CSV table of C-alpha atoms in Angstrom, one decimal:
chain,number,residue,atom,x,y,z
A,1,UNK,CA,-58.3,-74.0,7.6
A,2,UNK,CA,-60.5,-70.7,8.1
A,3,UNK,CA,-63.6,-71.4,10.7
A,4,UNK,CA,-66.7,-70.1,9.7
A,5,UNK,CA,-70.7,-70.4,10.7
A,6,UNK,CA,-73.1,-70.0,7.8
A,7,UNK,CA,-76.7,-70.3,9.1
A,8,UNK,CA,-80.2,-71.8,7.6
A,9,UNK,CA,-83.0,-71.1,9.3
A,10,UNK,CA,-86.7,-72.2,8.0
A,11,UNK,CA,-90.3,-72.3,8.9
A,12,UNK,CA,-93.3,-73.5,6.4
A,13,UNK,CA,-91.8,-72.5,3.1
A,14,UNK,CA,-89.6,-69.5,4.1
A,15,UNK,CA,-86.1,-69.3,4.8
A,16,UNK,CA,-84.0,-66.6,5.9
A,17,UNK,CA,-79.6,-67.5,5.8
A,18,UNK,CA,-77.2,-65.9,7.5
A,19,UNK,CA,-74.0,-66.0,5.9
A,20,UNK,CA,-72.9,-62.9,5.0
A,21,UNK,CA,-74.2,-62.3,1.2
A,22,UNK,CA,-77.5,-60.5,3.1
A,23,UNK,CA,-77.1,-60.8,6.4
A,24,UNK,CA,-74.0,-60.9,9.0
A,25,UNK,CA,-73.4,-63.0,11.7
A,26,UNK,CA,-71.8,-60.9,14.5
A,27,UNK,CA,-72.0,-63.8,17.5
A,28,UNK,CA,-73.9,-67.2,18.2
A,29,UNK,CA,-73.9,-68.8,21.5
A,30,UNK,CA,-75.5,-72.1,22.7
A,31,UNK,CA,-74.7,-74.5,19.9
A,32,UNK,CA,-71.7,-76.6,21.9
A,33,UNK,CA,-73.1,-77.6,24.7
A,34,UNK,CA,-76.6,-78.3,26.4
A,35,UNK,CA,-77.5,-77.6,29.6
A,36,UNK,CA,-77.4,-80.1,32.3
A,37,UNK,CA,-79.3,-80.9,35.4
A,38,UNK,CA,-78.2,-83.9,37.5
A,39,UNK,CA,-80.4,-84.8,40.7
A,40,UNK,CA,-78.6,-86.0,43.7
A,41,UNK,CA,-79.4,-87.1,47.0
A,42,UNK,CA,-77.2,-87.2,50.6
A,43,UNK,CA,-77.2,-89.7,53.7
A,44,UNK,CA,-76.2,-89.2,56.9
A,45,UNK,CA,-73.1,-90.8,58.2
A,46,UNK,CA,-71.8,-91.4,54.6
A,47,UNK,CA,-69.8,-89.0,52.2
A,48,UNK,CA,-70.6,-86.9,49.3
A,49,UNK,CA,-73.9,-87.5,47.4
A,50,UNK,CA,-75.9,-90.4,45.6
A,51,UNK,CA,-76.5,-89.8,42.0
A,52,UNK,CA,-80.3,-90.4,41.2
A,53,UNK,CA,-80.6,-89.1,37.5
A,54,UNK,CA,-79.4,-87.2,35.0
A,55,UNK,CA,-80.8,-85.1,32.4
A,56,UNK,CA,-80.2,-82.8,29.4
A,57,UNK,CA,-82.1,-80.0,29.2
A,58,UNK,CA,-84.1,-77.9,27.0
A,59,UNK,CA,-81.8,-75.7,24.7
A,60,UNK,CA,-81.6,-72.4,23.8
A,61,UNK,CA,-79.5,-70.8,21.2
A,62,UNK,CA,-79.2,-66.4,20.8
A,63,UNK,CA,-78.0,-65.4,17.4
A,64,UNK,CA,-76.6,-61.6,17.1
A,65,UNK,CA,-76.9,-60.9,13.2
A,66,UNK,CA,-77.3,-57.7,11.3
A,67,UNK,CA,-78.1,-56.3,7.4
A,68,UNK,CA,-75.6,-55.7,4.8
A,69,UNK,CA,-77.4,-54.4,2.2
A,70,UNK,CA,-79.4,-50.8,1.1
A,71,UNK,CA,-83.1,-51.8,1.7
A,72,UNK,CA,-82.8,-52.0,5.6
A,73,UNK,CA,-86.5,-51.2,5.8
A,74,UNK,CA,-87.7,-54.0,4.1
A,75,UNK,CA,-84.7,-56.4,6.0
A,76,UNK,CA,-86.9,-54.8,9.1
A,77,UNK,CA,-89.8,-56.1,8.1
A,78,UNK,CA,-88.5,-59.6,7.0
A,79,UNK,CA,-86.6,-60.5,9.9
A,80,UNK,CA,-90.0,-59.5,12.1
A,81,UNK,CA,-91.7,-61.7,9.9
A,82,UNK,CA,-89.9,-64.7,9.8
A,83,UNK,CA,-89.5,-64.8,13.4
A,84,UNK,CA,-93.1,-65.7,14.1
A,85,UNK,CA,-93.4,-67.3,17.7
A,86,UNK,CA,-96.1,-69.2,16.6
A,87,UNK,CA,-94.5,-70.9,14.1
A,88,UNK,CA,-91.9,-74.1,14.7
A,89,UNK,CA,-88.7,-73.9,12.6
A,90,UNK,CA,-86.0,-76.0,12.0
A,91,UNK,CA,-81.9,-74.3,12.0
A,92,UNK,CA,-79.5,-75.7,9.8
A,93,UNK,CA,-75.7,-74.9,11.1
A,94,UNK,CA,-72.4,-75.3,8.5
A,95,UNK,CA,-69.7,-74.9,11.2
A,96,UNK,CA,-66.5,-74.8,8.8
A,97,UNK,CA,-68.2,-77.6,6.7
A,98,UNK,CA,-69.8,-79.9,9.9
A,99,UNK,CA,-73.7,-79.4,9.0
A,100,UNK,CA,-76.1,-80.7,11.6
A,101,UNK,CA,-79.6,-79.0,12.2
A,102,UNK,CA,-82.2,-78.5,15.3
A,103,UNK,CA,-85.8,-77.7,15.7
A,104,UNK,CA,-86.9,-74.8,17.6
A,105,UNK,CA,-89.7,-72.2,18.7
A,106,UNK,CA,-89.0,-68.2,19.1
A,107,UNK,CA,-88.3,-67.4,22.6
A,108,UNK,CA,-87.3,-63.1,21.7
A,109,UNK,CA,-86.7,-61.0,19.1
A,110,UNK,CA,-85.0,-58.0,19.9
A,111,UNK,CA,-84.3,-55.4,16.9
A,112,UNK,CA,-81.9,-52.6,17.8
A,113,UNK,CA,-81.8,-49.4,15.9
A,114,UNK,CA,-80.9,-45.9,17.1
A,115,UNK,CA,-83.6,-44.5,14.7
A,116,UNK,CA,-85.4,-44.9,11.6
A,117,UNK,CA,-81.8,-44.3,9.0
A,118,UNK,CA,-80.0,-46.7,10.7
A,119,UNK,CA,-79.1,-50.2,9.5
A,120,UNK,CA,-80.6,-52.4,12.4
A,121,UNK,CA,-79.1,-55.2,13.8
A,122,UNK,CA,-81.1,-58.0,15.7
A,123,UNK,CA,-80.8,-60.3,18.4
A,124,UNK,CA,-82.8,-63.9,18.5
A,125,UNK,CA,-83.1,-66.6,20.7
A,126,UNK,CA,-84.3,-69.7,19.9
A,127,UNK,CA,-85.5,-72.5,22.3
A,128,UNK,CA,-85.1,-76.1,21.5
A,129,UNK,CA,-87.6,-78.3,23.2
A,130,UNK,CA,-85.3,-81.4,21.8
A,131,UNK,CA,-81.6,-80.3,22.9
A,132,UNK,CA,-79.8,-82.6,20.3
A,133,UNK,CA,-78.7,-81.8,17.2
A,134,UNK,CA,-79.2,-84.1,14.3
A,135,UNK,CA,-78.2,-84.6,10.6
A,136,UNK,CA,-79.9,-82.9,8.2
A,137,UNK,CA,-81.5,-85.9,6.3
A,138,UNK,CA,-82.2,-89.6,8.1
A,139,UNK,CA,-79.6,-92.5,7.2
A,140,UNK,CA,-80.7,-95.7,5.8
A,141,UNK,CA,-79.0,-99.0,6.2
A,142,UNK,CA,-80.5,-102.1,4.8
A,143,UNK,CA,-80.1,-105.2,6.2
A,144,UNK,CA,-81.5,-107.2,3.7
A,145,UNK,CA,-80.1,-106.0,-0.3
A,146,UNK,CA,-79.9,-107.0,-3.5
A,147,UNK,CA,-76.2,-107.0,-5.6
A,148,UNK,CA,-76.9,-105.8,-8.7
A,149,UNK,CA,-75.5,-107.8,-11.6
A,150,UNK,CA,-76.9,-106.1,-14.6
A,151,UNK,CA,-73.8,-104.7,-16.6
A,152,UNK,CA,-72.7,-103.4,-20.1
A,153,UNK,CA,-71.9,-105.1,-22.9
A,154,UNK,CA,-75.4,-106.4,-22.5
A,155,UNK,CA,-75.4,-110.2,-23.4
A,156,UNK,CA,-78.1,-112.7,-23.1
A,157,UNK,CA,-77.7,-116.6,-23.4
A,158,UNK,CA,-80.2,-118.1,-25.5
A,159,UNK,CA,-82.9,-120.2,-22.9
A,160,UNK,CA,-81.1,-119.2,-20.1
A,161,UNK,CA,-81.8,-115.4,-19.7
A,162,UNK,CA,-79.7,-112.8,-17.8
A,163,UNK,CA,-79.8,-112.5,-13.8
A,164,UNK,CA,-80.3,-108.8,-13.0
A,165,UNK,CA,-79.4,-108.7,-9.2
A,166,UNK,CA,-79.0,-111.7,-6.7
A,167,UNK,CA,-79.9,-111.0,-2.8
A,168,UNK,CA,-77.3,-110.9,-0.5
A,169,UNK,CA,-77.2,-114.1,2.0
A,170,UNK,CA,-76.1,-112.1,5.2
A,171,UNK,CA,-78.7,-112.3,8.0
A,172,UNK,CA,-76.5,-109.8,10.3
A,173,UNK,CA,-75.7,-106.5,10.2
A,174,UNK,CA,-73.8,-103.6,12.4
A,175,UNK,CA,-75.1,-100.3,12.8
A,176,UNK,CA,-72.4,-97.6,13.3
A,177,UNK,CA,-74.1,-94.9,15.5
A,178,UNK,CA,-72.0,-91.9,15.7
A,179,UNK,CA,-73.8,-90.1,17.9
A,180,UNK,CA,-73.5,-89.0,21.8
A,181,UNK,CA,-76.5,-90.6,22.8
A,182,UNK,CA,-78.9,-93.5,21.6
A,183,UNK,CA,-81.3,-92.7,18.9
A,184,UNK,CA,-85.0,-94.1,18.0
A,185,UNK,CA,-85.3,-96.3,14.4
A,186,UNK,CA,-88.3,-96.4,12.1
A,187,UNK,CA,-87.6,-100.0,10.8
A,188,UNK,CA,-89.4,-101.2,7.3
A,189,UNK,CA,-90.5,-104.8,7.2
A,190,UNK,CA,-91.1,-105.5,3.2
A,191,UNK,CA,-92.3,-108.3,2.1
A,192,UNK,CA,-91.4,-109.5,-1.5
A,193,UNK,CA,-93.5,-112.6,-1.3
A,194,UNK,CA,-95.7,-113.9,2.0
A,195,UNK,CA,-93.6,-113.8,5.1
A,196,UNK,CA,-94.7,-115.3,8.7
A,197,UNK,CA,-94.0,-113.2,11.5
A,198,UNK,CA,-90.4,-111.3,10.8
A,199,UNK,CA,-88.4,-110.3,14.3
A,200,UNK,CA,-85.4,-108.2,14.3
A,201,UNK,CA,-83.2,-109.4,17.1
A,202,UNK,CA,-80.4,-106.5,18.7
A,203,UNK,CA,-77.8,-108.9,19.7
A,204,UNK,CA,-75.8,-106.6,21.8
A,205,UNK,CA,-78.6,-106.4,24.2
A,206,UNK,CA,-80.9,-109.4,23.4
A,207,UNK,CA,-84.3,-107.1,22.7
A,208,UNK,CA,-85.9,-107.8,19.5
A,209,UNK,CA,-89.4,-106.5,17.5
A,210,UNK,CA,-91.4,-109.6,16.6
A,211,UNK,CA,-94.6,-108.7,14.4
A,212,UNK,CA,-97.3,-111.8,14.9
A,213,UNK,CA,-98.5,-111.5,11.1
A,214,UNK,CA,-98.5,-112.9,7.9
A,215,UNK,CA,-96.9,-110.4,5.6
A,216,UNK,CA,-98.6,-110.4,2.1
A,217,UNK,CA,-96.7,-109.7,-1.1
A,218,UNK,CA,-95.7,-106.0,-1.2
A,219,UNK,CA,-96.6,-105.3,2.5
A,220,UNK,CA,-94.5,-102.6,3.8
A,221,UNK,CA,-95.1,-103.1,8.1
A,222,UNK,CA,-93.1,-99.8,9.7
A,223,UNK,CA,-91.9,-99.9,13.7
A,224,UNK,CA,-91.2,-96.5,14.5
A,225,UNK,CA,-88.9,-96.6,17.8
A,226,UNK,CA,-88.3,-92.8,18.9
A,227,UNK,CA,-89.3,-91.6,22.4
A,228,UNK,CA,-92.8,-89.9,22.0
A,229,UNK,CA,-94.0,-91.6,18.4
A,230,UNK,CA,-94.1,-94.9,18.7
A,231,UNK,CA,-95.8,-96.9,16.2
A,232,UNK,CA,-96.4,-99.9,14.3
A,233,UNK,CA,-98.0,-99.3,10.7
A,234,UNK,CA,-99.0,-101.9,8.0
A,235,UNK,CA,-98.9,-100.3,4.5
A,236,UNK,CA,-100.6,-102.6,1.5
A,237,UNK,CA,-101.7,-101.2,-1.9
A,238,UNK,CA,-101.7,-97.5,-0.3
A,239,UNK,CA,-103.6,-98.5,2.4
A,240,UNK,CA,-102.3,-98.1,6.5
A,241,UNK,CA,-103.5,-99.7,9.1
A,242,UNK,CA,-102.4,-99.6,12.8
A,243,UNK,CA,-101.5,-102.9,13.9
A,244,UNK,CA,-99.8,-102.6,17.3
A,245,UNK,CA,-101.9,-104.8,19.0
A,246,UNK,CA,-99.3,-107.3,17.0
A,247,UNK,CA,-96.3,-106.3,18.1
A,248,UNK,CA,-95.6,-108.7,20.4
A,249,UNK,CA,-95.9,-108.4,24.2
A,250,UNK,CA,-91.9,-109.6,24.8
A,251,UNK,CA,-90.8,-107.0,22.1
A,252,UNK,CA,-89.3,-103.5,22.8
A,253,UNK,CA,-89.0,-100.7,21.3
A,254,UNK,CA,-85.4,-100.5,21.5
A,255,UNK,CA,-83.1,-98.1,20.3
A,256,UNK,CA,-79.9,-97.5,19.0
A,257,UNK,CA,-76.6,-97.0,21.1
A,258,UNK,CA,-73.8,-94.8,20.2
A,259,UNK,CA,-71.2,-97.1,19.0
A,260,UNK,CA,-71.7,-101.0,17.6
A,261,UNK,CA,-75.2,-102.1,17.2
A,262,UNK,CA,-75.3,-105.9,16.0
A,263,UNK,CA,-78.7,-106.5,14.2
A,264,UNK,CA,-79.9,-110.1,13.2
A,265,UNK,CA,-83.3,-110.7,11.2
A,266,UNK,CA,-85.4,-113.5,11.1
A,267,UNK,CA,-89.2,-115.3,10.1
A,268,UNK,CA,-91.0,-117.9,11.2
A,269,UNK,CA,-91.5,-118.7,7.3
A,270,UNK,CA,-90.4,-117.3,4.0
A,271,UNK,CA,-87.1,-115.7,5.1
A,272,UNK,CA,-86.0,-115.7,1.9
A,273,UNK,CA,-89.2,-113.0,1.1
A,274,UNK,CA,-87.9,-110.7,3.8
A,275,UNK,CA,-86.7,-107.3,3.4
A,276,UNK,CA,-85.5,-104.8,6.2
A,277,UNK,CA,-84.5,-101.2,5.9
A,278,UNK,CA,-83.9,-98.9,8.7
A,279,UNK,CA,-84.1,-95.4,9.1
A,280,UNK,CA,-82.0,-93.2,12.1
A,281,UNK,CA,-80.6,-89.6,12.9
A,282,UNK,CA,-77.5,-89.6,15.5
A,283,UNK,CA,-78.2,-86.7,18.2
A,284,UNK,CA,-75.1,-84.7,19.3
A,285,UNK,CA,-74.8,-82.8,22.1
A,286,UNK,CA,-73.0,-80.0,20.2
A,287,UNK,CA,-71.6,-78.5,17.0
């Protein structure tokens, strides 16, 4: 199979793409591996060191690219443009058909030109405040789901009507994570009817979210889980409200680890109105 590296990059509504039709790659660098800082400690009388921490480091990527086309002076202008340090933009990365993406922030833009008739060629880099790469679009798993039942030839019993979907009875569920490291979750609580205090139980680790509310008909609650952003939002009739003064004081935010997670759902009451969806992004280390 050939290998080949078509690049995305975007900020606000703009996008610029890399992938030969416009503009050439001619060499990237940074996109396999992370930098890496582990802190250590030594003793006297006792060999080698003691491993304290680890951590993975802010990333930055350099892209060499340059114009293929006639109207160099414009591509001049565009590239300038688009790199705007002020501005936060998000690369998206097809290595040979693997697509993951990262957000960044301009670090240099260097434009190299011998003079004014030459085609220029440029030279970014890009620094990633978050090192991982992700997928380009969130997956969703529900954990609670209805079978759909509705199928053609159409054909309706007299008094007894036609059953459009029955919910499936499985209270478990198991969450593939792909990813190198563990990840946050934005997990939707929906109610279909009133539901007393839902819980989400990880039972790989024993952590669960328990919400100490009554869930009225059509009540969306959302636990956002990620480092940095947690929340806990109550959505009725288009109308939030912040309610994490009810997440309970034995709940965790957990997250989800690379591999197996084992999910189990419950409610005080009205189980059988409870509805759970959940949102993740696996982070890699690399492309």
């Amino acid at each position: 199979m050939v290998s080949y590296i078509h690049l995305a990059l975007k900020n606000d509504n703009k996008e610029l793409k890399i992938d030969d039709d416009r503009y050439r790659l001619i060499e990237i660098s940074g996109i396999h591996a992370a930098d890496f800082v582990i802190n250590d400690t030594s003793h006297a009388n006792h060999d080698g060191v003691f491993i304290y921490s680890q951590k993975v480091n802010k990333r930055y990527i350099t892209i060499k690219f340059d114009f293929s086309g006639d109207d160099f002076q414009q591509a001049r202008r565009e590239v300038i443009s688009f790199f705007n340090p002020k501005k936060q933009g998000e690369l998206i990365i097809d290595y040979s058909g693997v697509t993951k993406s990262i957000f960044y922030v301009v670090s240099s833009l260097d434009l190299q030109q011998a003079n004014v008739y030459q085609v220029p060629s440029f030279e970014v880099e890009l620094m990633c405040p978050d090192p991982y790469f992700k997928e380009v679009s969130d997956i969703k798993v529900d954990i609670v789901k209805w079978e759909g039942k509705f199928i053609f030839p159409l054909s309706i019993p007299q008094n007894n009507g036609v059953v459009f979907g029955v919910k499936t009875p499985n209270v478990m569920v198991n969450i593939f994570n792909e990813g190198d490291v563990s990840t946050g979750m934005n997990i939707k609580f929906m109610a279909a009817g009133q539901v007393v205090n839902p819980s989400l139980l990880n039972v790989n680790t024993g952590e669960f979210i328990k919400i100490e509310k009554t869930l009225e008909r059509g009540e969306v609650v959302t636990v956002n889980t990620h480092q940095g952003n947690k929340k806990v939002i109550s959505e009725l009739n288009s109308v939030e409200q912040n309610i994490f003064n009810l997440f309970t004081y034995e709940s965790t935010f957990f997250q989800l680890d690379p591999g197996d997670n084992i999910f189990r759902y419950d409610a005080d009451l009205n189980l059988e109105n409870l509805e759970i969806s959940i949102y993740y992004n696996p982070r890699y280390l690399g492309v």
